[in-house]
PDB file of C-alpha atoms in Angstrom:
ATOM      1  CA  MET A   1      35.647 -30.598-134.869  1.00 42.00           C
ATOM      2  CA  LYS A   2      33.839 -29.331-137.969  1.00 41.00           C
ATOM      3  CA  LEU A   3      37.098 -29.490-139.901  1.00 41.00           C
ATOM      4  CA  LEU A   4      37.785 -33.054-138.767  1.00 41.00           C
ATOM      5  CA  ARG A   5      34.262 -34.246-139.633  1.00 41.00           C
ATOM      6  CA  SER A   6      34.657 -32.797-143.096  1.00 40.00           C
ATOM      7  CA  PHE A   7      38.073 -34.416-143.416  1.00 39.00           C
ATOM      8  CA  PHE A   8      36.886 -37.899-142.434  1.00 39.00           C
ATOM      9  CA  GLY A   9      33.915 -37.562-144.808  1.00 40.00           C
ATOM     10  CA  PHE A  10      36.329 -37.781-147.706  1.00 40.00           C
ATOM     11  CA  LEU A  11      37.427 -41.280-146.744  1.00 37.00           C
ATOM     12  CA  ASP A  12      34.324 -42.967-148.190  1.00 34.00           C
ATOM     13  CA  TRP A  13      35.338 -42.187-151.745  1.00 34.00           C
ATOM     14  CA  LEU A  14      39.113 -42.447-151.316  1.00 38.00           C
ATOM     15  CA  GLN A  15      39.280 -46.270-151.068  1.00 35.00           C
ATOM     16  CA  LEU A  16      42.759 -45.966-149.577  1.00 39.00           C
ATOM     17  CA  ASP A  17      45.134 -48.890-149.386  1.00 39.00           C
ATOM     18  CA  TRP A  18      45.675 -48.834-145.626  1.00 30.00           C
ATOM     19  CA  ARG A  19      48.914 -50.815-145.900  1.00 32.00           C
ATOM     20  CA  ARG A  20      50.480 -47.928-147.790  1.00 44.00           C
ATOM     21  CA  VAL A  21      48.509 -44.783-146.943  1.00 51.00           C
ATOM     22  CA  LYS A  22      47.521 -43.798-143.420  1.00 47.00           C
ATOM     23  CA  VAL A  23      45.461 -40.801-142.357  1.00 43.00           C
ATOM     24  CA  LYS A  24      46.296 -39.442-138.924  1.00 41.00           C
ATOM     25  CA  PRO A  25      44.335 -36.373-137.825  1.00 36.00           C
ATOM     26  CA  PHE A  26      46.512 -35.811-134.759  1.00 34.00           C
ATOM     27  CA  VAL A  27      50.269 -35.766-134.421  1.00 34.00           C
ATOM     28  CA  SER A  28      51.970 -36.362-131.099  1.00 31.00           C
ATOM     29  CA  ASN A  29      55.738 -36.457-131.195  1.00 36.00           C
ATOM     30  CA  SER A  30      58.836 -34.442-130.329  1.00 32.00           C
ATOM     31  CA  ARG A  31      57.784 -31.510-132.507  1.00 42.00           C
ATOM     32  CA  GLY A  32      55.319 -30.580-129.826  1.00 41.00           C
ATOM     33  CA  MET A  33      51.645 -30.135-129.182  1.00 36.00           C
ATOM     34  CA  LEU A  34      51.289 -27.310-131.726  1.00 43.00           C
ATOM     35  CA  GLN A  35      50.991 -29.931-134.483  1.00 53.00           C
ATOM     36  CA  GLN A  36      47.909 -31.561-133.025  1.00 49.00           C
ATOM     37  CA  GLN A  37      45.474 -29.365-134.932  1.00 65.00           C
ATOM     38  CA  LEU A  38      47.038 -30.136-138.329  1.00 81.00           C
ATOM     39  CA  PRO A  39      45.609 -33.244-140.086  1.00 87.00           C
ATOM     40  CA  ARG A  40      48.235 -35.254-141.916  1.00 90.00           C
ATOM     41  CA  ILE A  41      48.480 -38.118-144.386  1.00 95.00           C
ATOM     42  CA  VAL A  42      51.290 -40.659-144.206  1.00 96.00           C
ATOM     43  CA  LEU A  43      52.420 -42.408-147.389  1.00 96.00           C
ATOM     44  CA  THR A  44      54.360 -45.608-146.792  1.00 95.00           C
ATOM     45  CA  ASP A  45      56.316 -47.965-148.992  1.00 91.00           C
ATOM     46  CA  PRO A  46      56.671 -51.742-148.405  1.00 91.00           C
ATOM     47  CA  ASN A  47      60.449 -51.289-148.278  1.00 90.00           C
ATOM     48  CA  GLY A  48      60.138 -48.945-145.289  1.00 94.00           C
ATOM     49  CA  SER A  49      60.308 -45.420-146.712  1.00 96.00           C
ATOM     50  CA  SER A  50      57.627 -42.889-145.752  1.00 97.00           C
ATOM     51  CA  ALA A  51      56.394 -39.363-146.411  1.00 97.00           C
ATOM     52  CA  GLU A  52      54.270 -37.218-144.137  1.00 96.00           C
ATOM     53  CA  VAL A  53      51.927 -34.680-145.771  1.00 97.00           C
ATOM     54  CA  LEU A  54      49.874 -31.985-144.058  1.00 95.00           C
ATOM     55  CA  LEU A  55      46.591 -30.832-145.564  1.00 94.00           C
ATOM     56  CA  TYR A  56      47.604 -27.440-144.219  1.00 92.00           C
ATOM     57  CA  GLY A  57      49.654 -25.902-147.003  1.00 92.00           C
ATOM     58  CA  GLY A  58      49.774 -29.192-148.930  1.00 95.00           C
ATOM     59  CA  HIS A  59      53.090 -29.407-147.102  1.00 96.00           C
ATOM     60  CA  ILE A  60      55.436 -32.405-147.043  1.00 97.00           C
ATOM     61  CA  VAL A  61      57.016 -32.218-143.604  1.00 96.00           C
ATOM     62  CA  SER A  62      58.905 -35.517-143.585  1.00 97.00           C
ATOM     63  CA  TRP A  63      60.474 -37.931-146.064  1.00 98.00           C
ATOM     64  CA  LYS A  64      62.379 -40.908-144.683  1.00 97.00           C
ATOM     65  CA  ASN A  65      64.281 -43.587-146.558  1.00 96.00           C
ATOM     66  CA  GLN A  66      64.224 -47.338-145.898  1.00 94.00           C
ATOM     67  CA  ARG A  67      66.707 -46.856-143.044  1.00 94.00           C
ATOM     68  CA  LYS A  68      64.368 -44.322-141.392  1.00 95.00           C
ATOM     69  CA  GLU A  69      66.815 -41.485-142.063  1.00 96.00           C
ATOM     70  CA  GLU A  70      65.126 -38.094-142.431  1.00 98.00           C
ATOM     71  CA  LEU A  71      65.904 -36.559-145.833  1.00 98.00           C
ATOM     72  CA  LEU A  72      64.119 -33.226-145.397  1.00 98.00           C
ATOM     73  CA  PHE A  73      65.118 -30.364-143.117  1.00 98.00           C
ATOM     74  CA  MET A  74      62.621 -28.934-140.638  1.00 97.00           C
ATOM     75  CA  SER A  75      63.376 -25.798-138.666  1.00 96.00           C
ATOM     76  CA  SER A  76      63.776 -26.216-134.920  1.00 94.00           C
ATOM     77  CA  LYS A  77      61.575 -23.107-134.553  1.00 93.00           C
ATOM     78  CA  ALA A  78      58.965 -23.910-137.207  1.00 91.00           C
ATOM     79  CA  LYS A  79      55.542 -22.349-136.512  1.00 84.00           C
ATOM     80  CA  TRP A  80      53.149 -25.288-136.307  1.00 82.00           C
ATOM     81  CA  LYS A  81      49.915 -23.342-136.485  1.00 74.00           C
ATOM     82  CA  GLN A  82      47.457 -22.108-139.073  1.00 69.00           C
ATOM     83  CA  HIS A  83      47.968 -18.799-140.895  1.00 70.00           C
ATOM     84  CA  LYS A  84      51.749 -19.290-140.664  1.00 79.00           C
ATOM     85  CA  ALA A  85      53.906 -20.900-143.350  1.00 84.00           C
ATOM     86  CA  ILE A  86      56.010 -23.785-141.999  1.00 92.00           C
ATOM     87  CA  ARG A  87      59.762 -23.401-142.374  1.00 94.00           C
ATOM     88  CA  GLY A  88      61.118 -26.614-143.859  1.00 96.00           C
ATOM     89  CA  GLY A  89      60.024 -29.678-145.795  1.00 97.00           C
ATOM     90  CA  ILE A  90      58.617 -29.247-149.310  1.00 98.00           C
ATOM     91  CA  SER A  91      55.854 -26.806-150.241  1.00 96.00           C
ATOM     92  CA  ALA A  92      54.277 -25.394-153.384  1.00 95.00           C
ATOM     93  CA  CYS A  93      54.536 -21.615-153.806  1.00 92.00           C
ATOM     94  CA  PHE A  94      52.178 -19.891-156.241  1.00 90.00           C
ATOM     95  CA  ALA A  95      52.147 -16.170-157.017  1.00 83.00           C
ATOM     96  CA  ARG A  96      50.176 -14.285-159.639  1.00 71.00           C
ATOM     97  CA  PHE A  97      52.482 -11.973-161.548  1.00 57.00           C
ATOM     98  CA  GLY A  98      52.084  -8.451-160.194  1.00 51.00           C
ATOM     99  CA  ASP A  99      51.649  -9.598-156.590  1.00 48.00           C
ATOM    100  CA  VAL A 100      53.990  -7.953-154.099  1.00 40.00           C
ATOM    101  CA  GLY A 101      56.989 -10.064-153.050  1.00 46.00           C
ATOM    102  CA  SER A 102      58.795 -12.998-154.615  1.00 49.00           C
ATOM    103  CA  VAL A 103      57.154 -16.358-155.198  1.00 51.00           C
ATOM    104  CA  GLU A 104      59.080 -17.874-152.261  1.00 48.00           C
ATOM    105  CA  GLN A 105      57.796 -15.153-149.928  1.00 51.00           C
ATOM    106  CA  ASN A 106      54.205 -15.480-151.109  1.00 54.00           C
ATOM    107  CA  GLY A 107      52.357 -17.636-148.600  1.00 55.00           C
ATOM    108  CA  MET A 108      48.916 -17.716-150.185  1.00 72.00           C
ATOM    109  CA  THR A 109      49.149 -21.437-150.957  1.00 85.00           C
ATOM    110  CA  ARG A 110      51.366 -22.339-147.997  1.00 85.00           C
ATOM    111  CA  ASN A 111      49.068 -21.142-145.220  1.00 83.00           C
ATOM    112  CA  ARG A 112      45.702 -22.446-146.452  1.00 87.00           C
ATOM    113  CA  MET A 113      43.970 -25.755-145.777  1.00 90.00           C
ATOM    114  CA  TRP A 114      44.025 -27.924-148.891  1.00 94.00           C
ATOM    115  CA  SER A 115      41.542 -30.720-149.628  1.00 94.00           C
ATOM    116  CA  LEU A 116      41.814 -34.249-150.920  1.00 94.00           C
ATOM    117  CA  ASP A 117      40.995 -34.108-154.629  1.00 91.00           C
ATOM    118  CA  ARG A 118      37.629 -35.743-155.337  1.00 81.00           C
ATOM    119  CA  ASP A 119      38.176 -35.851-159.096  1.00 80.00           C
ATOM    120  CA  PRO A 120      41.885 -35.819-159.967  1.00 80.00           C
ATOM    121  CA  SER A 121      42.713 -35.400-163.633  1.00 75.00           C
ATOM    122  CA  PRO A 122      43.968 -38.640-165.180  1.00 74.00           C
ATOM    123  CA  LEU A 123      47.735 -39.014-165.126  1.00 71.00           C
ATOM    124  CA  PRO A 124      49.860 -41.955-166.265  1.00 68.00           C
ATOM    125  CA  PRO A 125      49.950 -44.598-163.502  1.00 63.00           C
ATOM    126  CA  ILE A 126      53.173 -45.010-161.563  1.00 66.00           C
ATOM    127  CA  ASN A 127      53.720 -48.631-160.623  1.00 66.00           C
ATOM    128  CA  ASP A 128      54.558 -49.473-157.015  1.00 68.00           C
ATOM    129  CA  HIS A 129      53.986 -45.910-155.833  1.00 80.00           C
ATOM    130  CA  SER A 130      51.843 -44.685-152.948  1.00 91.00           C
ATOM    131  CA  SER A 131      50.095 -41.503-154.068  1.00 92.00           C
ATOM    132  CA  ILE A 132      47.775 -38.790-152.823  1.00 94.00           C
ATOM    133  CA  ASP A 133      46.072 -36.000-154.764  1.00 95.00           C
ATOM    134  CA  LEU A 134      45.449 -32.598-153.153  1.00 97.00           C
ATOM    135  CA  ILE A 135      43.615 -29.522-154.423  1.00 96.00           C
ATOM    136  CA  LEU A 136      43.387 -25.858-153.487  1.00 94.00           C
ATOM    137  CA  LYS A 137      40.782 -23.609-155.101  1.00 91.00           C
ATOM    138  CA  SER A 138      40.983 -19.820-155.085  1.00 86.00           C
ATOM    139  CA  THR A 139      38.361 -17.976-153.078  1.00 75.00           C
ATOM    140  CA  GLY A 140      39.007 -14.408-154.228  1.00 63.00           C
ATOM    141  CA  VAL A 141      38.841 -12.765-150.826  1.00 56.00           C
ATOM    142  CA  ASP A 142      40.737 -15.554-149.082  1.00 53.00           C
ATOM    143  CA  LEU A 143      43.616 -15.628-151.532  1.00 54.00           C
ATOM    144  CA  LYS A 144      43.475 -11.910-152.365  1.00 58.00           C
ATOM    145  CA  THR A 145      43.742 -12.489-156.098  1.00 58.00           C
ATOM    146  CA  PRO A 146      41.415 -11.184-158.825  1.00 64.00           C
ATOM    147  CA  ARG A 147      41.764 -14.384-160.847  1.00 76.00           C
ATOM    148  CA  SER A 148      40.095 -17.734-160.262  1.00 88.00           C
ATOM    149  CA  PHE A 149      42.249 -20.865-160.405  1.00 91.00           C
ATOM    150  CA  GLU A 150      42.646 -24.438-159.171  1.00 93.00           C
ATOM    151  CA  LEU A 151      45.979 -25.741-157.898  1.00 94.00           C
ATOM    152  CA  ARG A 152      46.416 -29.500-157.762  1.00 96.00           C
ATOM    153  CA  LEU A 153      49.326 -31.486-156.386  1.00 96.00           C
ATOM    154  CA  ARG A 154      49.976 -35.204-156.753  1.00 96.00           C
ATOM    155  CA  ILE A 155      52.528 -36.615-154.295  1.00 96.00           C
ATOM    156  CA  SER A 156      53.914 -40.088-155.010  1.00 95.00           C
ATOM    157  CA  LEU A 157      56.336 -42.136-152.939  1.00 96.00           C
ATOM    158  CA  SER A 158      58.387 -45.203-153.824  1.00 90.00           C
ATOM    159  CA  ALA A 159      61.371 -46.931-152.243  1.00 85.00           C
ATOM    160  CA  GLY A 160      63.900 -44.589-153.783  1.00 85.00           C
ATOM    161  CA  ASN A 161      62.211 -41.345-154.770  1.00 94.00           C
ATOM    162  CA  LEU A 162      59.585 -38.714-154.104  1.00 97.00           C
ATOM    163  CA  ILE A 163      57.607 -37.326-157.061  1.00 97.00           C
ATOM    164  CA  LEU A 164      55.521 -34.142-157.120  1.00 97.00           C
ATOM    165  CA  ILE A 165      53.258 -33.221-160.035  1.00 96.00           C
ATOM    166  CA  PRO A 166      51.733 -29.737-159.637  1.00 97.00           C
ATOM    167  CA  ARG A 167      49.008 -28.445-161.967  1.00 96.00           C
ATOM    168  CA  VAL A 168      47.442 -25.007-162.240  1.00 95.00           C
ATOM    169  CA  ARG A 169      44.159 -24.513-164.119  1.00 94.00           C
ATOM    170  CA  ASN A 170      42.693 -21.160-165.096  1.00 94.00           C
ATOM    171  CA  THR A 171      39.022 -21.289-164.083  1.00 93.00           C
ATOM    172  CA  ASP A 172      38.526 -17.588-164.803  1.00 91.00           C
ATOM    173  CA  ASN A 173      37.129 -15.966-167.934  1.00 93.00           C
ATOM    174  CA  LYS A 174      40.318 -13.967-168.474  1.00 92.00           C
ATOM    175  CA  PRO A 175      43.953 -15.028-168.971  1.00 92.00           C
ATOM    176  CA  PHE A 176      46.484 -14.584-166.180  1.00 90.00           C
ATOM    177  CA  SER A 177      50.185 -15.221-165.659  1.00 91.00           C
ATOM    178  CA  PHE A 178      51.899 -16.621-162.584  1.00 91.00           C
ATOM    179  CA  ALA A 179      55.168 -17.744-161.034  1.00 92.00           C
ATOM    180  CA  PHE A 180      55.555 -21.109-159.344  1.00 95.00           C
ATOM    181  CA  SER A 181      58.120 -22.856-157.168  1.00 95.00           C
ATOM    182  CA  LEU A 182      58.500 -26.164-155.361  1.00 97.00           C
ATOM    183  CA  CYS A 183      60.448 -25.122-152.277  1.00 96.00           C
ATOM    184  CA  ASN A 184      62.702 -28.022-151.215  1.00 98.00           C
ATOM    185  CA  TYR A 185      64.462 -27.878-147.839  1.00 98.00           C
ATOM    186  CA  LEU A 186      66.964 -30.749-147.958  1.00 98.00           C
ATOM    187  CA  SER A 187      68.723 -32.126-144.878  1.00 98.00           C
ATOM    188  CA  VAL A 188      72.521 -32.082-145.053  1.00 98.00           C
ATOM    189  CA  SER A 189      75.321 -32.874-142.620  1.00 97.00           C
ATOM    190  CA  ASP A 190      77.078 -29.491-142.875  1.00 97.00           C
ATOM    191  CA  ILE A 191      76.440 -26.798-145.482  1.00 98.00           C
ATOM    192  CA  SER A 192      80.206 -26.273-145.839  1.00 96.00           C
ATOM    193  CA  GLU A 193      80.479 -29.903-147.039  1.00 94.00           C
ATOM    194  CA  VAL A 194      77.852 -29.525-149.776  1.00 97.00           C
ATOM    195  CA  ARG A 195      78.404 -28.884-153.474  1.00 96.00           C
ATOM    196  CA  ILE A 196      75.816 -28.529-156.252  1.00 97.00           C
ATOM    197  CA  GLU A 197      76.658 -29.691-159.750  1.00 96.00           C
ATOM    198  CA  GLY A 198      74.705 -29.009-162.919  1.00 96.00           C
ATOM    199  CA  LEU A 199      74.329 -25.219-162.596  1.00 97.00           C
ATOM    200  CA  GLU A 200      77.847 -24.236-163.698  1.00 95.00           C
ATOM    201  CA  THR A 201      78.194 -21.727-166.606  1.00 96.00           C
ATOM    202  CA  LEU A 202      74.555 -20.626-166.169  1.00 98.00           C
ATOM    203  CA  ASP A 203      73.298 -17.063-165.837  1.00 98.00           C
ATOM    204  CA  TYR A 204      71.730 -16.286-162.482  1.00 98.00           C
ATOM    205  CA  VAL A 205      69.915 -13.482-160.678  1.00 97.00           C
ATOM    206  CA  ASP A 206      71.532 -12.602-157.346  1.00 98.00           C
ATOM    207  CA  ASN A 207      68.877 -11.419-154.891  1.00 96.00           C
ATOM    208  CA  LEU A 208      71.631 -10.228-152.544  1.00 97.00           C
ATOM    209  CA  MET A 209      72.934  -7.874-155.235  1.00 97.00           C
ATOM    210  CA  ASN A 210      69.727  -5.992-156.123  1.00 96.00           C
ATOM    211  CA  ARG A 211      68.707  -8.763-158.522  1.00 95.00           C
ATOM    212  CA  SER A 212      71.732  -8.145-160.741  1.00 97.00           C
ATOM    213  CA  ARG A 213      72.577 -10.823-163.304  1.00 97.00           C
ATOM    214  CA  PHE A 214      75.828 -12.785-163.363  1.00 98.00           C
ATOM    215  CA  THR A 215      77.254 -15.906-164.960  1.00 98.00           C
ATOM    216  CA  GLU A 216      78.332 -18.794-162.736  1.00 97.00           C
ATOM    217  CA  GLN A 217      82.114 -19.192-163.063  1.00 96.00           C
ATOM    218  CA  ALA A 218      82.741 -21.992-160.559  1.00 95.00           C
ATOM    219  CA  ASP A 219      82.946 -25.672-161.497  1.00 94.00           C
ATOM    220  CA  ALA A 220      80.357 -26.358-158.784  1.00 95.00           C
ATOM    221  CA  ILE A 221      78.447 -24.307-156.240  1.00 97.00           C
ATOM    222  CA  THR A 222      79.867 -24.424-152.708  1.00 97.00           C
ATOM    223  CA  PHE A 223      78.937 -22.377-149.648  1.00 98.00           C
ATOM    224  CA  ASP A 224      80.834 -20.050-147.332  1.00 97.00           C
ATOM    225  CA  GLY A 225      78.191 -17.329-146.810  1.00 97.00           C
ATOM    226  CA  GLU A 226      74.599 -16.314-147.469  1.00 98.00           C
ATOM    227  CA  THR A 227      73.308 -17.402-150.886  1.00 98.00           C
ATOM    228  CA  ASP A 228      70.080 -16.373-152.628  1.00 97.00           C
ATOM    229  CA  ARG A 229      70.204 -16.974-156.379  1.00 97.00           C
ATOM    230  CA  VAL A 230      67.835 -17.834-159.226  1.00 97.00           C
ATOM    231  CA  TYR A 231      69.646 -19.858-161.893  1.00 98.00           C
ATOM    232  CA  LEU A 232      67.997 -19.346-165.280  1.00 98.00           C
ATOM    233  CA  HIS A 233      67.209 -22.050-167.836  1.00 97.00           C
ATOM    234  CA  SER A 234      68.736 -24.719-165.639  1.00 97.00           C
ATOM    235  CA  PRO A 235      69.044 -28.358-166.775  1.00 97.00           C
ATOM    236  CA  ASN A 236      66.400 -30.930-165.951  1.00 96.00           C
ATOM    237  CA  LYS A 237      68.771 -32.817-163.629  1.00 97.00           C
ATOM    238  CA  ILE A 238      70.835 -31.370-160.755  1.00 97.00           C
ATOM    239  CA  ALA A 239      73.066 -33.110-158.205  1.00 97.00           C
ATOM    240  CA  ILE A 240      73.361 -31.973-154.571  1.00 97.00           C
ATOM    241  CA  ILE A 241      76.368 -33.793-153.097  1.00 97.00           C
ATOM    242  CA  ASP A 242      76.788 -34.131-149.327  1.00 96.00           C
ATOM    243  CA  HIS A 243      80.390 -35.254-148.820  1.00 92.00           C
ATOM    244  CA  GLU A 244      80.157 -35.997-145.102  1.00 93.00           C
ATOM    245  CA  LYS A 245      77.010 -38.158-145.398  1.00 92.00           C
ATOM    246  CA  LYS A 246      78.329 -39.678-148.651  1.00 92.00           C
ATOM    247  CA  ARG A 247      74.896 -39.068-150.116  1.00 95.00           C
ATOM    248  CA  THR A 248      73.764 -37.266-153.244  1.00 96.00           C
ATOM    249  CA  PHE A 249      70.303 -35.878-153.904  1.00 97.00           C
ATOM    250  CA  VAL A 250      69.401 -36.078-157.587  1.00 97.00           C
ATOM    251  CA  LEU A 251      66.726 -33.548-158.497  1.00 98.00           C
ATOM    252  CA  GLN A 252      64.927 -33.979-161.830  1.00 97.00           C
ATOM    253  CA  LYS A 253      62.321 -31.549-163.114  1.00 98.00           C
ATOM    254  CA  ASN A 254      60.241 -30.590-166.121  1.00 98.00           C
ATOM    255  CA  ALA A 255      58.348 -27.405-167.094  1.00 98.00           C
ATOM    256  CA  LEU A 256      60.172 -25.651-164.219  1.00 98.00           C
ATOM    257  CA  PRO A 257      63.036 -23.923-166.049  1.00 97.00           C
ATOM    258  CA  ASP A 258      64.662 -22.082-163.121  1.00 98.00           C
ATOM    259  CA  SER A 259      66.458 -23.272-159.998  1.00 98.00           C
ATOM    260  CA  VAL A 260      66.594 -21.310-156.743  1.00 97.00           C
ATOM    261  CA  VAL A 261      69.539 -21.912-154.393  1.00 98.00           C
ATOM    262  CA  TRP A 262      69.183 -20.448-150.889  1.00 98.00           C
ATOM    263  CA  ASN A 263      70.935 -20.618-147.554  1.00 98.00           C
ATOM    264  CA  PRO A 264      70.605 -17.757-145.019  1.00 98.00           C
ATOM    265  CA  TRP A 265      73.966 -18.332-143.235  1.00 98.00           C
ATOM    266  CA  ASN A 266      74.457 -17.249-139.638  1.00 97.00           C
ATOM    267  CA  LYS A 267      73.486 -13.567-139.603  1.00 97.00           C
ATOM    268  CA  LYS A 268      70.242 -13.988-141.565  1.00 96.00           C
ATOM    269  CA  ALA A 269      69.354 -17.158-139.634  1.00 97.00           C
ATOM    270  CA  LYS A 270      69.450 -15.225-136.367  1.00 96.00           C
ATOM    271  CA  ALA A 271      67.117 -12.610-137.840  1.00 96.00           C
ATOM    272  CA  LEU A 272      64.473 -15.151-138.917  1.00 96.00           C
ATOM    273  CA  PRO A 273      62.040 -15.838-136.043  1.00 94.00           C
ATOM    274  CA  ASP A 274      61.092 -19.298-137.342  1.00 94.00           C
ATOM    275  CA  LEU A 275      64.651 -20.569-137.894  1.00 96.00           C
ATOM    276  CA  GLY A 276      67.096 -21.700-135.222  1.00 96.00           C
ATOM    277  CA  ASP A 277      70.394 -19.804-135.010  1.00 97.00           C
ATOM    278  CA  ASP A 278      72.428 -22.828-136.154  1.00 97.00           C
ATOM    279  CA  ASP A 279      69.814 -24.449-138.394  1.00 98.00           C
ATOM    280  CA  TYR A 280      71.430 -23.018-141.523  1.00 98.00           C
ATOM    281  CA  LYS A 281      74.304 -25.487-141.124  1.00 98.00           C
ATOM    282  CA  MET A 282      72.001 -28.480-141.664  1.00 98.00           C
ATOM    283  CA  MET A 283      69.945 -27.333-144.664  1.00 98.00           C
ATOM    284  CA  ILE A 284      70.083 -26.313-148.269  1.00 98.00           C
ATOM    285  CA  CYS A 285      67.168 -25.080-150.378  1.00 98.00           C
ATOM    286  CA  VAL A 286      67.279 -26.076-154.033  1.00 98.00           C
ATOM    287  CA  ASN A 287      63.943 -25.173-155.573  1.00 97.00           C
ATOM    288  CA  SER A 288      62.417 -26.117-158.918  1.00 98.00           C
ATOM    289  CA  ALA A 289      60.803 -22.946-160.211  1.00 96.00           C
ATOM    290  CA  ALA A 290      59.312 -20.899-163.013  1.00 96.00           C
ATOM    291  CA  ILE A 291      60.127 -17.346-161.963  1.00 93.00           C
ATOM    292  CA  ASP A 292      62.023 -15.387-164.598  1.00 92.00           C
ATOM    293  CA  THR A 293      59.479 -15.869-167.400  1.00 92.00           C
ATOM    294  CA  PRO A 294      55.780 -15.812-166.454  1.00 89.00           C
ATOM    295  CA  ILE A 295      53.559 -18.789-167.228  1.00 94.00           C
ATOM    296  CA  LEU A 296      50.531 -17.552-169.167  1.00 95.00           C
ATOM    297  CA  LEU A 297      47.247 -19.441-168.989  1.00 95.00           C
ATOM    298  CA  LYS A 298      44.189 -18.701-171.085  1.00 96.00           C
ATOM    299  CA  PRO A 299      40.720 -19.525-169.693  1.00 96.00           C
ATOM    300  CA  SER A 300      40.323 -23.292-169.117  1.00 96.00           C
ATOM    301  CA  GLU A 301      43.993 -23.963-169.886  1.00 97.00           C
ATOM    302  CA  GLU A 302      46.144 -26.016-167.517  1.00 96.00           C
ATOM    303  CA  TRP A 303      49.876 -26.013-166.787  1.00 97.00           C
ATOM    304  CA  LYS A 304      51.608 -29.118-165.427  1.00 97.00           C
ATOM    305  CA  GLY A 305      55.041 -29.390-163.826  1.00 97.00           C
ATOM    306  CA  TYR A 306      57.096 -32.313-162.586  1.00 97.00           C
ATOM    307  CA  GLN A 307      59.732 -32.885-159.924  1.00 98.00           C
ATOM    308  CA  GLU A 308      61.427 -36.066-158.760  1.00 98.00           C
ATOM    309  CA  ILE A 309      63.965 -36.280-155.934  1.00 98.00           C
ATOM    310  CA  SER A 310      65.999 -39.419-155.371  1.00 97.00           C
ATOM    311  CA  THR A 311      69.165 -40.277-153.472  1.00 95.00           C
ATOM    312  CA  VAL A 312      72.271 -42.218-154.486  1.00 93.00           C
ATOM    313  CA  SER A 313      75.320 -43.159-152.453  1.00 90.00           C
ATOM    314  CA  SER A 314      78.521 -41.234-153.086  1.00 83.00           C
ATOM    315  CA  SER A 315      81.945 -41.530-151.512  1.00 62.00           C
ATOM    316  CA  TYR A 316      84.174 -38.525-150.959  1.00 44.00           C
ATOM    317  CA  CYS A 317      86.974 -40.718-149.601  1.00 38.00           C
ATOM    318  CA  SER A 318      87.330 -42.694-152.817  1.00 34.00           C
ATOM    319  CA  GLY A 319      87.159 -39.602-155.000  1.00 39.00           C
ATOM    320  CA  GLN A 320      84.353 -37.170-155.696  1.00 47.00           C
ATOM    321  CA  LEU A 321      81.281 -38.584-157.332  1.00 48.00           C
ATOM    322  CA  ASP A 322      81.554 -38.287-161.095  1.00 55.00           C
ATOM    323  CA  PRO A 323      78.971 -35.600-161.924  1.00 51.00           C
ATOM    324  CA  ASN A 324      78.496 -37.001-165.412  1.00 58.00           C
ATOM    325  CA  LYS A 325      77.237 -40.256-163.912  1.00 59.00           C
ATOM    326  CA  VAL A 326      74.769 -38.433-161.690  1.00 56.00           C
ATOM    327  CA  LEU A 327      73.585 -35.944-164.272  1.00 58.00           C
ATOM    328  CA  HIS A 328      73.494 -38.279-167.270  1.00 60.00           C
ATOM    329  CA  GLY A 329      72.856 -41.660-165.706  1.00 58.00           C
ATOM    330  CA  PHE A 330      74.786 -44.653-164.435  1.00 47.00           C
ATOM    331  CA  GLN A 331      75.659 -47.463-166.857  1.00 41.00           C
TER     332      GLN A 331
END
């Protein structure tokens, strides 16, 4: 109850537009009663799209288009309780360089309760967008890091896209470096029907091959087994084409030079306690990241990233979607 009283106390200064932003402290739906202790915020668009954001982890657990189709994947065995990262949706992963484990495995920002930002830094307005600003401040002991920082995340929704703007500020008296990733679990019809375009000819680190480096030789990335790669210096626009759904995700990013592509396939999926045995068939992770080269912040400096995900229709029956149109724009 103390948490909920604190949460509702923020509403006086928020001045929310209740037609577009709804705050629901309890969730009661098919995902089960475990969600009831996780306050959420629902962003809505007049055209019918919506996004559901948990304060826990600053986690986007749902994004639906105007036709109410779910665009994000959520594990059938996701752990809906505090102190456990939630498998699915979109989350921000932050790791100070030198911490044990990769940035995707580091749950320090994914299993903490974030707050609504009382004083968000000014950013250019986005017309016709519903937005929310979240903040997570380091606590030293809580986050087990010797450096003090503030992590902010603006989430904006419109009829056709979802925009995330993360910012990290060094509030310490010493510089530090960090890795960062926006972990995107996208919903697909069948992983074997998915291809990713825009990463061809790039160098990548293969985490399944002792982090050895290779160069992508294929015209596009397709899937027939476990994949865990970090593509280096990737372009600012990537296309994820789902042939069966005739839908393409277009991912645009800035200040996040790497792209992580991950799917556990059947054997790894069965070994993960928070992932259903067959869930791997309906998901693909394509993350916007800064992993290979550390981001260095001096005291009082701030880093800002950007990610935008949108969808366009594509038809496999009438020929594969021209990647140049997706990656470089339609006329």
